[in-house]
Short mmCIF file of C-alpha atoms in Angstrom, two decimals:
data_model
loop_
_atom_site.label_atom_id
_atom_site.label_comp_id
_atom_site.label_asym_id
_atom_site.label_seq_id
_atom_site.Cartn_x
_atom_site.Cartn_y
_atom_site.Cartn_z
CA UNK M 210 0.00 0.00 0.00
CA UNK M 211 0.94 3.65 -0.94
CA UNK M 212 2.06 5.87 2.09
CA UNK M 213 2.74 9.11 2.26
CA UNK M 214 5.37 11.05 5.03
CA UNK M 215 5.30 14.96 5.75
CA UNK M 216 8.27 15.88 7.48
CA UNK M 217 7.91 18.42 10.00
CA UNK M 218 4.19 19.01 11.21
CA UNK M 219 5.23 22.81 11.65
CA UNK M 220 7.15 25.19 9.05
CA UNK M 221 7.52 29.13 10.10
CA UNK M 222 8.79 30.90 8.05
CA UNK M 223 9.96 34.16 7.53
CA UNK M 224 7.64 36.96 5.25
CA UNK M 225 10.26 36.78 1.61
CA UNK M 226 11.86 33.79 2.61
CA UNK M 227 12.38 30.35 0.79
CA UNK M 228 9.14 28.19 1.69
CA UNK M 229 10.03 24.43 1.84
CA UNK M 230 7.67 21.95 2.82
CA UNK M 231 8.86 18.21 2.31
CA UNK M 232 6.74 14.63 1.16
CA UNK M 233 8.19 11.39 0.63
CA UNK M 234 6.24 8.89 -0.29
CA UNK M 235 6.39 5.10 -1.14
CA UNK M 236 4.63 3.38 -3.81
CA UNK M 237 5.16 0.07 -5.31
CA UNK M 238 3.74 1.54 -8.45
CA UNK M 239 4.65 5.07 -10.58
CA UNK M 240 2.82 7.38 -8.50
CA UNK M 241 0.64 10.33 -9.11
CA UNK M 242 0.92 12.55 -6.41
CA UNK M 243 -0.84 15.82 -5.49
CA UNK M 244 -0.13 18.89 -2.74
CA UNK M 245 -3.18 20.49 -1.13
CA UNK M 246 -3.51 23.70 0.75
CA UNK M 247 -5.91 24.21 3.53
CA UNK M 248 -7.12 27.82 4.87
CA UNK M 249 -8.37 28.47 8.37
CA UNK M 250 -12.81 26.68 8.19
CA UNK M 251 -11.85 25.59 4.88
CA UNK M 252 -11.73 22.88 2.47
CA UNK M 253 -8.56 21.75 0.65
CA UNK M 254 -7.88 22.94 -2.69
CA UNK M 255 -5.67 21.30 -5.19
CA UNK M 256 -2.10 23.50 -5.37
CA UNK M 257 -0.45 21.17 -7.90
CA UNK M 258 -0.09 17.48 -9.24
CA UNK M 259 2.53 15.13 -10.73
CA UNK M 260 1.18 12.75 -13.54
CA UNK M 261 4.56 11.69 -15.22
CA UNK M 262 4.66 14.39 -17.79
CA UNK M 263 7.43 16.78 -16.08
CA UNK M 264 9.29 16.03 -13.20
CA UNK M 265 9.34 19.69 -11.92
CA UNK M 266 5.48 20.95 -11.97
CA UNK M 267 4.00 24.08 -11.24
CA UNK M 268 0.83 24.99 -9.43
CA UNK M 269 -0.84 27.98 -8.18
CA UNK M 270 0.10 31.18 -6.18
CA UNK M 271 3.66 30.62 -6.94
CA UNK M 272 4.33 27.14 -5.36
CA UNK M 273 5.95 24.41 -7.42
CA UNK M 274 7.03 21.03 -6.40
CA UNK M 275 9.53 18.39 -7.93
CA UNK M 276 9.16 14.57 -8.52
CA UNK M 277 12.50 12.68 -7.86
CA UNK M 278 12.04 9.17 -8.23
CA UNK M 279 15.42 8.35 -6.79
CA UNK M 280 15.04 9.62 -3.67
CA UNK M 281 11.07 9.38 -3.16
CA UNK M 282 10.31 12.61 -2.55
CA UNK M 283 7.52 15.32 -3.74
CA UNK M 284 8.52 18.72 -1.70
CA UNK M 285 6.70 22.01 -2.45
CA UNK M 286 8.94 25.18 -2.71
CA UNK M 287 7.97 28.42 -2.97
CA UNK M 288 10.63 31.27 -3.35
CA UNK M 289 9.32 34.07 -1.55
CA UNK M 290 6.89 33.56 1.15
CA UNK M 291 3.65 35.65 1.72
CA UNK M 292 1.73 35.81 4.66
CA UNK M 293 -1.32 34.90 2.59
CA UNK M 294 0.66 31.51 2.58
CA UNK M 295 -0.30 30.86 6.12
CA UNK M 296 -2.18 27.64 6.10
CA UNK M 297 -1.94 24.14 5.96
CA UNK M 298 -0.45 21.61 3.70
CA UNK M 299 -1.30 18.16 2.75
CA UNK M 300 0.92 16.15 -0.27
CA UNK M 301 -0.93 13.22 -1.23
CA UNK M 302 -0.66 9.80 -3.59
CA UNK M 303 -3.33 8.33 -5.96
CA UNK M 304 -3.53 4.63 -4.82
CA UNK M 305 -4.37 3.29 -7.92
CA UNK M 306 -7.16 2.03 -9.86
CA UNK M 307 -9.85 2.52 -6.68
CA UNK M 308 -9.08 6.24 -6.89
CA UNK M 309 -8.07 6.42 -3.09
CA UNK M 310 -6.15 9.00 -1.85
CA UNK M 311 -3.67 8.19 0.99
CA UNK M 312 -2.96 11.82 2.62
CA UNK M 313 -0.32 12.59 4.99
CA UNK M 314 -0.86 14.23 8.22
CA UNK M 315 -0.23 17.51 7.00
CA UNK M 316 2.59 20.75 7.20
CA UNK M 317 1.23 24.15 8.77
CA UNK M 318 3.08 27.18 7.25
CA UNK M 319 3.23 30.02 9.68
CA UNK M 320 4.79 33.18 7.90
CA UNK M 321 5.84 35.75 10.12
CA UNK M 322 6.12 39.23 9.30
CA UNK P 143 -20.73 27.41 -9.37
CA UNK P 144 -20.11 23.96 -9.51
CA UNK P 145 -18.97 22.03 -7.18
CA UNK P 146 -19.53 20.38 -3.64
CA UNK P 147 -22.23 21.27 -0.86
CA UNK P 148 -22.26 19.96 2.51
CA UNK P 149 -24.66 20.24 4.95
CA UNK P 150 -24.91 21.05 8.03
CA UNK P 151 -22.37 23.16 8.46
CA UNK P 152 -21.56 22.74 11.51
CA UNK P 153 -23.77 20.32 14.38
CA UNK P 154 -24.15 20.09 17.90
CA UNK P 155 -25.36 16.53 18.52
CA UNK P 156 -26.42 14.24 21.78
CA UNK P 157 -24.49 11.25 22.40
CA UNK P 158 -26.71 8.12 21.24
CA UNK P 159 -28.65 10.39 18.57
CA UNK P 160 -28.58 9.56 14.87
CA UNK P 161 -27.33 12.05 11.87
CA UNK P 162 -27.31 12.12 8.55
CA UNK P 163 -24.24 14.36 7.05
CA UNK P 164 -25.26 14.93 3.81
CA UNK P 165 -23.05 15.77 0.02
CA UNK P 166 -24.41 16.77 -2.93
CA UNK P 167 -21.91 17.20 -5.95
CA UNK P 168 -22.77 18.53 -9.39
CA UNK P 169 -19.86 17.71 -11.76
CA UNK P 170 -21.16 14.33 -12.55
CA UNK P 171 -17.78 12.95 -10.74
CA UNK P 172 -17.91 8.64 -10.57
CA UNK P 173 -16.58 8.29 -7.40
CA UNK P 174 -16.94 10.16 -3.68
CA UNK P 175 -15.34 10.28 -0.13
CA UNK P 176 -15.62 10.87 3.12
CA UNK P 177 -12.94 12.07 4.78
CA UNK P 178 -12.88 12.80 8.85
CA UNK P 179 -10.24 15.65 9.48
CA UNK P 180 -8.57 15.53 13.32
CA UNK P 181 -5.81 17.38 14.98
CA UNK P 182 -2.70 15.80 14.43
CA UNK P 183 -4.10 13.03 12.31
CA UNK P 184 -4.59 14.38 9.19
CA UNK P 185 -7.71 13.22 6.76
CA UNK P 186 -8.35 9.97 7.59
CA UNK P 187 -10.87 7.67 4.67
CA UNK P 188 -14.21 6.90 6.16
CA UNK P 189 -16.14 5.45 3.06
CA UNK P 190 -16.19 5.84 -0.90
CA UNK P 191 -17.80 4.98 -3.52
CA UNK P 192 -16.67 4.10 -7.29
CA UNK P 193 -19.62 4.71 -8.48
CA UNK P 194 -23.44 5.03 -7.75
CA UNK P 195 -24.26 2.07 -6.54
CA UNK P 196 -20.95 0.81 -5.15
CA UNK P 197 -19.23 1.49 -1.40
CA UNK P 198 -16.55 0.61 0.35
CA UNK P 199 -15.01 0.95 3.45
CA UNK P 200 -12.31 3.04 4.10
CA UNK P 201 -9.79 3.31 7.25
CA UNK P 202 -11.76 4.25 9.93
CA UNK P 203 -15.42 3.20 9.06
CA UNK P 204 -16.74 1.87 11.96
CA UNK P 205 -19.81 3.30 13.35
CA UNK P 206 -20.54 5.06 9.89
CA UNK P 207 -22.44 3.99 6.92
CA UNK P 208 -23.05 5.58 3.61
CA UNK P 209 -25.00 4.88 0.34
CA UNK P 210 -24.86 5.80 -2.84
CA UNK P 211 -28.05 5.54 -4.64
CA UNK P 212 -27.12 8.18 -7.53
CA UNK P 213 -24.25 10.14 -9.04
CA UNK P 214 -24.90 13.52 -6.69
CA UNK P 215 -25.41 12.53 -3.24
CA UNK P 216 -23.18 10.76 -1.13
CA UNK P 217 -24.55 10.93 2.61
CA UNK P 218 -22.73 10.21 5.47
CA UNK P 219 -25.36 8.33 8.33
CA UNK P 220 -24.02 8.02 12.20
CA UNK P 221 -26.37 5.38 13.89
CA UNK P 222 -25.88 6.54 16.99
CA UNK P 223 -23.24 9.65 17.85
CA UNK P 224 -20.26 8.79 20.11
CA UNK P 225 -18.00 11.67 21.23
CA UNK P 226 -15.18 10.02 19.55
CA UNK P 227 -17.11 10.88 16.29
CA UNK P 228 -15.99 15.01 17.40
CA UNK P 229 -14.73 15.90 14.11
CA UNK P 230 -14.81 17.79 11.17
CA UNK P 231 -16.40 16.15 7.76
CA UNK P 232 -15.45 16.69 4.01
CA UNK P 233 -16.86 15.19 1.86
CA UNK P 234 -15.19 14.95 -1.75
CA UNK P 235 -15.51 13.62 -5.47
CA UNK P 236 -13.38 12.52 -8.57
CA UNK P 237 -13.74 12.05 -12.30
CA UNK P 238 -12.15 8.31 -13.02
CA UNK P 239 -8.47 8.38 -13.41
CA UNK P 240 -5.56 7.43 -11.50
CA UNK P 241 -4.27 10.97 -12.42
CA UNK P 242 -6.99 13.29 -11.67
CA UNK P 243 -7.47 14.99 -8.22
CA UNK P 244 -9.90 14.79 -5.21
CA UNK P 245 -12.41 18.02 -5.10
CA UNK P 246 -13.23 18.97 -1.79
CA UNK P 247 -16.63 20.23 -0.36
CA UNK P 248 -16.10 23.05 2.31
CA UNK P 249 -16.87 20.48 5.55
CA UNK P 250 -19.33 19.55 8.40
CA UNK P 251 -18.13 20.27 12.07
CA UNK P 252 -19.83 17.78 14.09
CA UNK P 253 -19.59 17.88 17.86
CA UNK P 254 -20.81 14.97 19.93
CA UNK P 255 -21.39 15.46 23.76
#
């Protein structure tokens, strides 16, 4: 089964400053995997998605994230935070042909001013 | 404006009472989800569904049940309310494909006491 690992269940980071947020993930087949962002008494809402076609994909408000097969990982960079980035962050992997979603337990971004 | 309604929004329920959470989705998506969101645990599966007329469990189901008797609505039924059942509810749906991503409906916060 697909499983997914956010390191670091807290991120602050400075307002201008390099946003990093890391996923691994394991997957005994190619994966699809996605990044969600949460707002405060929100739903998520998609930021970006790998489906094999570039390793390095780019998603909304700036973020972008890069597939490296090698070493597992999915992490979503941003290069100047924004304090509109405050919220929290969820990488996920499509678990095949049931459509599942396996979520990890998510990153908060704090930005500070 | 397409997309995913959930109601309640929010719930104050007795311990031992029944509720039905319900989703209604209008972009003819196959499958569904309900996902129960809790502090430190991240989104956690209750119950899918493929397809109208198809369910499964997901990885916390018990004391939840669901049916899925068209394309739109997915409800969410508690038999009988539990505080450990204190959560917050989304709901989502997904066109088939291993690539394409979960939509999100904007959540039920249920409190049990």
């Amino acid at each position: 089964a697909q499983s997914v690992t956010q390191l670091g269940s807290h991120v602050s980071v400075s307002e201008g400053a390099l946003v990093l947020l890391r996923c691994n993930y394991s997957s005994s087949v190619p994966p699809y995997l996605f990044w969600y962002v949460q707002y405060p008494n929100q739903g998520l809402q998609l930021l970006l998605k790998y489906t094999s076609a570039a390793t390095l994909v780019k998603g909304i408000n700036g973020f972008e994230a890069e597939f490296k097969k090698s070493e597992t990982s999915f992490h979503l960079t941003k290069p100047s935070a924004h304090m509109s980035d405050a919220a929290e962050y969820f990488c996920a992997v499509s678990e095949g042909s049931n459509y599942k979603l396996t979520f990890g337990k998510g990153t908060l971004l704090t930005v500070n001013p | 404006i397409a997309g995913i309604t959930q109601a309640p929004t929010s719930q104050i329920l007795a311990a031992g009472r029944r509720m039905t959470l319900r989703c209604t989705q209008d972009m003819r998506h196959n499958a569904m989800y309900w996902y129960r969101q809790d502090l430190g645990l991240g989104l956690r599966l209750i119950h899918y569904s493929n397809t109208a007329g198809t369910t499964g469990k997901g990885e916390v189901p018990d004391g939840y049940s669901v049916s899925r008797a068209n394309t739109d609505d997915f409800p969410l039924t508690l038999a009988s309310a539990v505080p450990s059942q204190t959560s917050v509810y989304f709901c989502a749906s997904r066109q088939a494909g291993w690539y394409n991503e979960q939509f999100f409906g904007p959540g039920t916060r249920l409190t049990v006491l």
